[in-house]
N, CA, C and O atoms as a DFTB+ gen file, in Angstrom:
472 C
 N C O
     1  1     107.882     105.226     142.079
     2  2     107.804     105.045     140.632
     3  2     106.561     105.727     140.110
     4  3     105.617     105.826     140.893
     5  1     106.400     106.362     138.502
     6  2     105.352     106.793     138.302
     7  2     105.334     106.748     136.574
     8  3     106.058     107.401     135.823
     9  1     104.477     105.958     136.276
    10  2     104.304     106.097     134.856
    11  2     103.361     107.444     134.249
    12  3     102.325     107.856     134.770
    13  1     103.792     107.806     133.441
    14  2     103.088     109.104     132.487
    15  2     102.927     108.523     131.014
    16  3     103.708     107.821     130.372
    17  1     101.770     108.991     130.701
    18  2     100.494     109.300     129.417
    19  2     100.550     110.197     128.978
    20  3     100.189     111.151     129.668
    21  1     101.027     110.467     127.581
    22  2     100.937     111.911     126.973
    23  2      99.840     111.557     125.989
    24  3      99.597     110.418     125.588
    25  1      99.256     112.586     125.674
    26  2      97.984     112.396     124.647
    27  2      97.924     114.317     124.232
    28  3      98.277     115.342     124.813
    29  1      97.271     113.980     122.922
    30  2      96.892     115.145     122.759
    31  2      97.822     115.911     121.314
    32  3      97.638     116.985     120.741
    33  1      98.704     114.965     121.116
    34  2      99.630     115.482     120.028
    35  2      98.346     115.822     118.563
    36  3      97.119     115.923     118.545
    37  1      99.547     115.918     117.374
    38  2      98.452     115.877     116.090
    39  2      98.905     116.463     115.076
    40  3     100.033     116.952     115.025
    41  1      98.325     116.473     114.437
    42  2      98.298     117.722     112.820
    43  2      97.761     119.098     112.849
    44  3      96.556     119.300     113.005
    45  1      98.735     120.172     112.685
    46  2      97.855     121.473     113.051
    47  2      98.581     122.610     112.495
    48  3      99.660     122.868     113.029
    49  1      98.150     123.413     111.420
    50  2      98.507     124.428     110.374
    51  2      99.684     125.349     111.470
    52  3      99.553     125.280     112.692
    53  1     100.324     125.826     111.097
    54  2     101.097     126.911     111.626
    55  2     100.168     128.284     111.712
    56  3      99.435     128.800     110.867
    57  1     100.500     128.676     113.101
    58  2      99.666     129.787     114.014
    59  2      98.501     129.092     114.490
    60  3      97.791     129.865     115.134
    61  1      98.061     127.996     114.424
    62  2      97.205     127.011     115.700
    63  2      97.867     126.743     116.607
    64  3      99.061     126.985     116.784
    65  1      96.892     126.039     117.477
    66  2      97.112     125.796     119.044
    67  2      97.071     124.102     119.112
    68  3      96.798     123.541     118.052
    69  1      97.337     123.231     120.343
    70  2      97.289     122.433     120.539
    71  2      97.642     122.047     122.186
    72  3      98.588     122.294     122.933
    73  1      96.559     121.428     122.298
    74  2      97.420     121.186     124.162
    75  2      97.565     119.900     124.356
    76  3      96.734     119.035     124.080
    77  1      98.719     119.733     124.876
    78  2      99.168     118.438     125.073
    79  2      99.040     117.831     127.087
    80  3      99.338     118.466     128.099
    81  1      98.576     116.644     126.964
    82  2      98.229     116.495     128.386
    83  2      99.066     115.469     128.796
    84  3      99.258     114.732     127.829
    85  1      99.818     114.972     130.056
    86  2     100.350     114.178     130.875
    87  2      99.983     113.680     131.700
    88  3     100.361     114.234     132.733
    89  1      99.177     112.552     131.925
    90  2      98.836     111.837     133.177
    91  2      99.491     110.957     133.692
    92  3     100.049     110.029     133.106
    93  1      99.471     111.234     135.121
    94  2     100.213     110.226     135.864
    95  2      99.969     109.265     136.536
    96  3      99.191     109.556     137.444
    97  1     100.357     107.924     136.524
    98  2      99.746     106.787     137.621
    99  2      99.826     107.133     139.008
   100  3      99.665     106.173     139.760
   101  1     100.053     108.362     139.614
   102  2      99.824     108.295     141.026
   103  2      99.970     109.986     141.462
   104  3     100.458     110.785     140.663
   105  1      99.645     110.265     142.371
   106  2      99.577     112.005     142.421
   107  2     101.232     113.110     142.410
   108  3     102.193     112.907     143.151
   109  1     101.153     113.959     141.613
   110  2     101.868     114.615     141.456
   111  2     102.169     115.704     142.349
   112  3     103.010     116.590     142.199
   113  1     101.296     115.500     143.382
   114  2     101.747     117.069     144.524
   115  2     102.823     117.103     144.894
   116  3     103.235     118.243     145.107
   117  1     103.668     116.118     145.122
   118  2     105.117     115.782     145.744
   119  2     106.299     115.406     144.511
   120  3     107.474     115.088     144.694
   121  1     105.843     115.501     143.703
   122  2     107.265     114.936     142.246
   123  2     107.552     116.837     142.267
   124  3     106.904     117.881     142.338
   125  1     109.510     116.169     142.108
   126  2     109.882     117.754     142.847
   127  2     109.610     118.412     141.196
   128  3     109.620     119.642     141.140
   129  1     109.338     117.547     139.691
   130  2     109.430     118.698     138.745
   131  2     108.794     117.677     137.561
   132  3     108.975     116.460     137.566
   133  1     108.148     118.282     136.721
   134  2     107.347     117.514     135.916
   135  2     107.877     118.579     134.623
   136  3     107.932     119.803     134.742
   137  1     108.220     117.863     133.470
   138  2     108.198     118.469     131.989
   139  2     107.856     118.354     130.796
   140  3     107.591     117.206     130.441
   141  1     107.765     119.189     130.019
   142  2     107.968     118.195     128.565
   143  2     109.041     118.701     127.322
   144  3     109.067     119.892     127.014
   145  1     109.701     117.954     126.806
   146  2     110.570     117.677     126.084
   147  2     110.820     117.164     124.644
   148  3     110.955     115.954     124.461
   149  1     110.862     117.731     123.981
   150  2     111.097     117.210     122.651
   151  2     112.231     116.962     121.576
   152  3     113.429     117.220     121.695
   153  1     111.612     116.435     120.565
   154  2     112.939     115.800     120.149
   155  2     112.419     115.360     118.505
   156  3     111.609     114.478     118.219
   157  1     113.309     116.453     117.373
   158  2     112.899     116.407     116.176
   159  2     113.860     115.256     115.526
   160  3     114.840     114.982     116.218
   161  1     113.752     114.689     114.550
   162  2     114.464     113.580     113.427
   163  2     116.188     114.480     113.696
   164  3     116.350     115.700     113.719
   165  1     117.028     113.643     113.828
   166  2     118.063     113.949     113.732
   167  2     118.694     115.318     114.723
   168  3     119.635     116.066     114.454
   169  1     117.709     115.310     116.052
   170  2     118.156     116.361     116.979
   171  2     118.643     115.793     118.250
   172  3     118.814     114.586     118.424
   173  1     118.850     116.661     119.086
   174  2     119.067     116.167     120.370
   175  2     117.733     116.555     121.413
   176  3     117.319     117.685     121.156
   177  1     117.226     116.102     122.154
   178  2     115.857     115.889     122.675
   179  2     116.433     117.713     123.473
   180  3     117.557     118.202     123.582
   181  1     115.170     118.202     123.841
   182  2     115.687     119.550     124.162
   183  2     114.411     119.937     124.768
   184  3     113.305     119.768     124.253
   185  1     114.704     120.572     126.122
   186  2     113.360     121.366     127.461
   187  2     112.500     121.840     126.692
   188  3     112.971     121.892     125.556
   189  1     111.292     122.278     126.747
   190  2     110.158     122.577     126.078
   191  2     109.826     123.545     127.389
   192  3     109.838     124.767     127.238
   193  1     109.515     122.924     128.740
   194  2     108.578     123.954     129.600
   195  2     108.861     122.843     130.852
   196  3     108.781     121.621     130.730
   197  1     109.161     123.478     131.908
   198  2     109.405     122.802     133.303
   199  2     108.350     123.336     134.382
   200  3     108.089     124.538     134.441
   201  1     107.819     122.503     135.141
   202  2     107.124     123.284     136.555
   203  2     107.794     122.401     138.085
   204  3     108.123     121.267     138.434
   205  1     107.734     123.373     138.463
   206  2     108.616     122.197     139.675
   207  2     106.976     122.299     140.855
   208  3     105.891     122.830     140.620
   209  1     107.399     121.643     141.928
   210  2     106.037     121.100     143.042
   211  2     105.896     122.333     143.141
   212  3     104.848     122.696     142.605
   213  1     106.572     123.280     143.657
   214  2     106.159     125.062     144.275
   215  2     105.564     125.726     143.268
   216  3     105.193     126.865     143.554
   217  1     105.265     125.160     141.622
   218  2     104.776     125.923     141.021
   219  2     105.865     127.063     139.627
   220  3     105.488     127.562     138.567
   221  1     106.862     127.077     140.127
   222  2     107.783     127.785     139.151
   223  2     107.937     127.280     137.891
   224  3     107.824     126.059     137.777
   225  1     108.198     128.008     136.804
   226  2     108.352     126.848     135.617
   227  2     109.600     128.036     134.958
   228  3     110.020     129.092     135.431
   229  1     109.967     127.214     133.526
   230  2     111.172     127.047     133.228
   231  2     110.708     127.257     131.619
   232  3     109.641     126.790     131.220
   233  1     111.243     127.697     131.101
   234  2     110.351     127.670     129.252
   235  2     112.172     127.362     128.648
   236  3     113.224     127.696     129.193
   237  1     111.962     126.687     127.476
   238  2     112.677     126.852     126.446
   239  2     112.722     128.323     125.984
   240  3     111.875     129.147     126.329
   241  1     113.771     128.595     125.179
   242  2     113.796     130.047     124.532
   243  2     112.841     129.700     123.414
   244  3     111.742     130.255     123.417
   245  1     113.124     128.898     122.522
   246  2     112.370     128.817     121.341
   247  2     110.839     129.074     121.647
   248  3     110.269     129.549     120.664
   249  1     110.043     128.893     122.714
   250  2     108.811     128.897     123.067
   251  2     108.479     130.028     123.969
   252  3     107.275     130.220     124.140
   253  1     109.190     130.701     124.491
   254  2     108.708     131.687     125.155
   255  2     107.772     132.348     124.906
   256  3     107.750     132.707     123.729
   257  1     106.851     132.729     125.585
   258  2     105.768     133.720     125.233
   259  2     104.721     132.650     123.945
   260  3     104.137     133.271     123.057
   261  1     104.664     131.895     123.971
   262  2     104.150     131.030     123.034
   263  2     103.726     129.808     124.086
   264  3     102.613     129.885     124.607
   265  1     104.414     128.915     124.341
   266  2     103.911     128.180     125.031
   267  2     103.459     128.278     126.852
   268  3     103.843     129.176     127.602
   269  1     102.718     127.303     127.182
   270  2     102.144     127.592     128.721
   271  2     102.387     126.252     129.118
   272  3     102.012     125.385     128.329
   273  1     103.128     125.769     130.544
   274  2     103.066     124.467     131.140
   275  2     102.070     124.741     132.128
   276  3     101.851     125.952     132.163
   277  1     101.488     124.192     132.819
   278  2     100.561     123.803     133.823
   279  2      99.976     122.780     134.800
   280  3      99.756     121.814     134.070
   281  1      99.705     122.540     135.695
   282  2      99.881     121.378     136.568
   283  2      98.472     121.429     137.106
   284  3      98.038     122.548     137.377
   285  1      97.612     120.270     137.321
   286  2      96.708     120.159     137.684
   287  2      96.373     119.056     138.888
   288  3      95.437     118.312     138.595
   289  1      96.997     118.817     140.235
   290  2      97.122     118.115     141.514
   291  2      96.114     117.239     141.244
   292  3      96.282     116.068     140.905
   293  1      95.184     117.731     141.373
   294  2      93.896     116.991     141.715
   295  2      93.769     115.721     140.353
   296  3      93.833     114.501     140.501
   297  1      93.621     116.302     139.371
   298  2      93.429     115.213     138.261
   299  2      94.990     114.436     137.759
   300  3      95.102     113.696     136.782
   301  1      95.954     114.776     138.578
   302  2      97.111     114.054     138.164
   303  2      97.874     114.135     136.784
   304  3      98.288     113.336     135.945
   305  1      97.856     115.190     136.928
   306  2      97.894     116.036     134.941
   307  2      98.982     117.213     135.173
   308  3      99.176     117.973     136.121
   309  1      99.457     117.091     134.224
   310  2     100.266     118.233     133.910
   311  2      99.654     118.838     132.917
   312  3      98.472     118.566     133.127
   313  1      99.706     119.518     131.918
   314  2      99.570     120.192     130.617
   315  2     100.951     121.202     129.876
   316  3     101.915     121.781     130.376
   317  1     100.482     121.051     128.564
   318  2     101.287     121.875     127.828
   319  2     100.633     122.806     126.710
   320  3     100.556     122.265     125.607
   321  1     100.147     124.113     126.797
   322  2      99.056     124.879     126.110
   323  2     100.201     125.352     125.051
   324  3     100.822     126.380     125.320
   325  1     100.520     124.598     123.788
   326  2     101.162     125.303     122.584
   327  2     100.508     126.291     121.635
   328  3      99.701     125.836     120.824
   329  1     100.732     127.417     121.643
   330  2     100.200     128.495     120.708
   331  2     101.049     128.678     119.511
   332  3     102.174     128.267     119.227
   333  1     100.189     129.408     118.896
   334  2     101.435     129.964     117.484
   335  2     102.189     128.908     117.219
   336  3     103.314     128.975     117.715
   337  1     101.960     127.988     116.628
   338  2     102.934     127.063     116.466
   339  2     103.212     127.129     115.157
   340  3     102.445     127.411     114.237
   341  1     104.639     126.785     115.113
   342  2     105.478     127.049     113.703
   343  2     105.797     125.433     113.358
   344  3     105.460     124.414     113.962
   345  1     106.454     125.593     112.344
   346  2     106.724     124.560     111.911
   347  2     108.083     123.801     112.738
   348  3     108.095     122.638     113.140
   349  1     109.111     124.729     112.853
   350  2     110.122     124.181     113.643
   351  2     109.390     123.408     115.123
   352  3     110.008     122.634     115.855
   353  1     108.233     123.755     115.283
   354  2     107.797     122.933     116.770
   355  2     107.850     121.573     116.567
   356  3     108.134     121.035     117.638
   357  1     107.664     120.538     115.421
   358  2     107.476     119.658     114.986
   359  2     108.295     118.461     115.636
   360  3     109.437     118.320     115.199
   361  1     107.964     117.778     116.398
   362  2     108.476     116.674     117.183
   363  2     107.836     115.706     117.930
   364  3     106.678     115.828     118.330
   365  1     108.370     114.981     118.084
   366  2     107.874     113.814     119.146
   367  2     107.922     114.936     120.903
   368  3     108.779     115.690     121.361
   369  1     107.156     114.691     121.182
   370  2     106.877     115.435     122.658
   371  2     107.025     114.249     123.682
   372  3     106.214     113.324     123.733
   373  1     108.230     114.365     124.564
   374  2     108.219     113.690     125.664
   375  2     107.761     114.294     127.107
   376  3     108.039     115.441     127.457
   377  1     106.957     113.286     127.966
   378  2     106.307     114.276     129.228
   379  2     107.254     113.505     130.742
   380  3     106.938     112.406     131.196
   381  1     108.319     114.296     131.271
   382  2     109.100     113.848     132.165
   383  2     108.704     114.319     133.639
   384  3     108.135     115.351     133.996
   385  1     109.177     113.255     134.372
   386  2     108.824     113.623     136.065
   387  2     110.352     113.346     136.880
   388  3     111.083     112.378     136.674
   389  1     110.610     114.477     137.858
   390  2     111.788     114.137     138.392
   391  2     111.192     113.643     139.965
   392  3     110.347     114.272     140.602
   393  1     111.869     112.337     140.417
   394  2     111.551     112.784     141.684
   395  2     112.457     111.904     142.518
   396  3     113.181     111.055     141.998
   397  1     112.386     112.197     144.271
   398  2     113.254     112.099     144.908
   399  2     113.433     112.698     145.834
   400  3     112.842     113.740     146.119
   401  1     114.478     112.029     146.635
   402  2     114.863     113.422     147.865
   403  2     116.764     113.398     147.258
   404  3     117.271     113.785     146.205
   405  1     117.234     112.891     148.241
   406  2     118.768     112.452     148.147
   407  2     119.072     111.628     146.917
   408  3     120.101     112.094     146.427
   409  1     118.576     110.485     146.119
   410  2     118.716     110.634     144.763
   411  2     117.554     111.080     144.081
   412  3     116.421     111.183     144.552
   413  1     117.989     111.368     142.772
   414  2     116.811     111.444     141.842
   415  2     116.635     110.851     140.487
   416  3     117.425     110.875     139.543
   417  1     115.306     110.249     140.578
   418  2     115.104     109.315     139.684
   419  2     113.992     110.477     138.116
   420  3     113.165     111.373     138.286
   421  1     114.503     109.894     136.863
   422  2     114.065     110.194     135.861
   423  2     113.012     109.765     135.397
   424  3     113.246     108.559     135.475
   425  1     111.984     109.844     134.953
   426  2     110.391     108.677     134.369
   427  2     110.316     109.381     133.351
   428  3     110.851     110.478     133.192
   429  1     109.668     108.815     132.620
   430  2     109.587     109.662     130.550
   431  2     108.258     108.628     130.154
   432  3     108.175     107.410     130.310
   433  1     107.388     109.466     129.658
   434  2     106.542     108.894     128.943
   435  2     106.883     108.212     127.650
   436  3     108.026     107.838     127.384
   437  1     105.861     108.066     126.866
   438  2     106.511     107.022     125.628
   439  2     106.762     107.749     123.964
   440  3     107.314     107.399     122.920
   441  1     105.796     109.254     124.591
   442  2     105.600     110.618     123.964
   443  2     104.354     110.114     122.805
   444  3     103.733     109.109     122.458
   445  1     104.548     112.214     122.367
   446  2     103.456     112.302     121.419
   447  2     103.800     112.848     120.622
   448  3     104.582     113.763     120.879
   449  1     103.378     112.578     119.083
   450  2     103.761     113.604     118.096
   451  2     102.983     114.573     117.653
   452  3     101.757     114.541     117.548
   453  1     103.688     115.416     117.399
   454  2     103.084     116.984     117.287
   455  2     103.822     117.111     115.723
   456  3     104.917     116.673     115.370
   457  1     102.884     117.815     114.996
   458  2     103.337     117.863     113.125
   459  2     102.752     119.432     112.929
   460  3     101.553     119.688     113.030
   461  1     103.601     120.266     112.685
   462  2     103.135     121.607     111.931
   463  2     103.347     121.968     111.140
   464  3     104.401     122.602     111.088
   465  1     102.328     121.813     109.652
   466  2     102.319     122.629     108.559
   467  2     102.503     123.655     108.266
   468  3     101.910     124.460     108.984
   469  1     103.454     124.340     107.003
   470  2     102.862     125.537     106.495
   471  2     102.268     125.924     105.898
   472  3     102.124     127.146     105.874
């Protein structure tokens, strides 16, 4: 089992930055994939940026080349480095962990909101 902490959401003009952080109650070297996910008023919650244990990650289209996921072992952190942010970024940010061998279990933080002005 592993609970996650997102922090870091906020208020922030369009073409600012914001990084959003994920901590976990116990070490992440072995969770086979850590993400984050969001989910605007009246949408369906939708991938933002994936990293799996080996390091590979996964981007949404909408964020490509804009956003950065990142994983930090030692401090039990993931990250999410949002650039250029538009207004459509605007959502509750959920920070997910997959893990498992033969099944796999889902964990979701409680999220963060992220608000971009124009």
């Amino acid at each position: 089992q592993v609970q996650l902490v997102e922090s870091g959401g906020g208020l922030v003009q369009a073409g600012g930055s914001l990084r959003l952080s994920c901590a976990a109650s116990r070490s992440i070297f072995s969770i086979n994939a850590m993400g984050w996910y969001r989910q605007a008023p009246g949408k369906q919650r939708e991938l933002v940026a994936l990293i799996t244990s080996s390091g590979s990650t996964n981007y949404g289209d909408s964020v490509k080349g804009r956003f950065t996921i990142s994983r930090d072992n030692a401090k039990k952190t993931v990250y999410l480095q949002m650039n250029r942010l538009k207004p459509e970024d605007t959502a509750n940010y959920y920070c997910n962990a997959v893990v498992g061998t033969t099944t796999l279990y889902d964990y979701w933080g409680q999220g963060t909101q992220v608000t971009v002005s124009s």
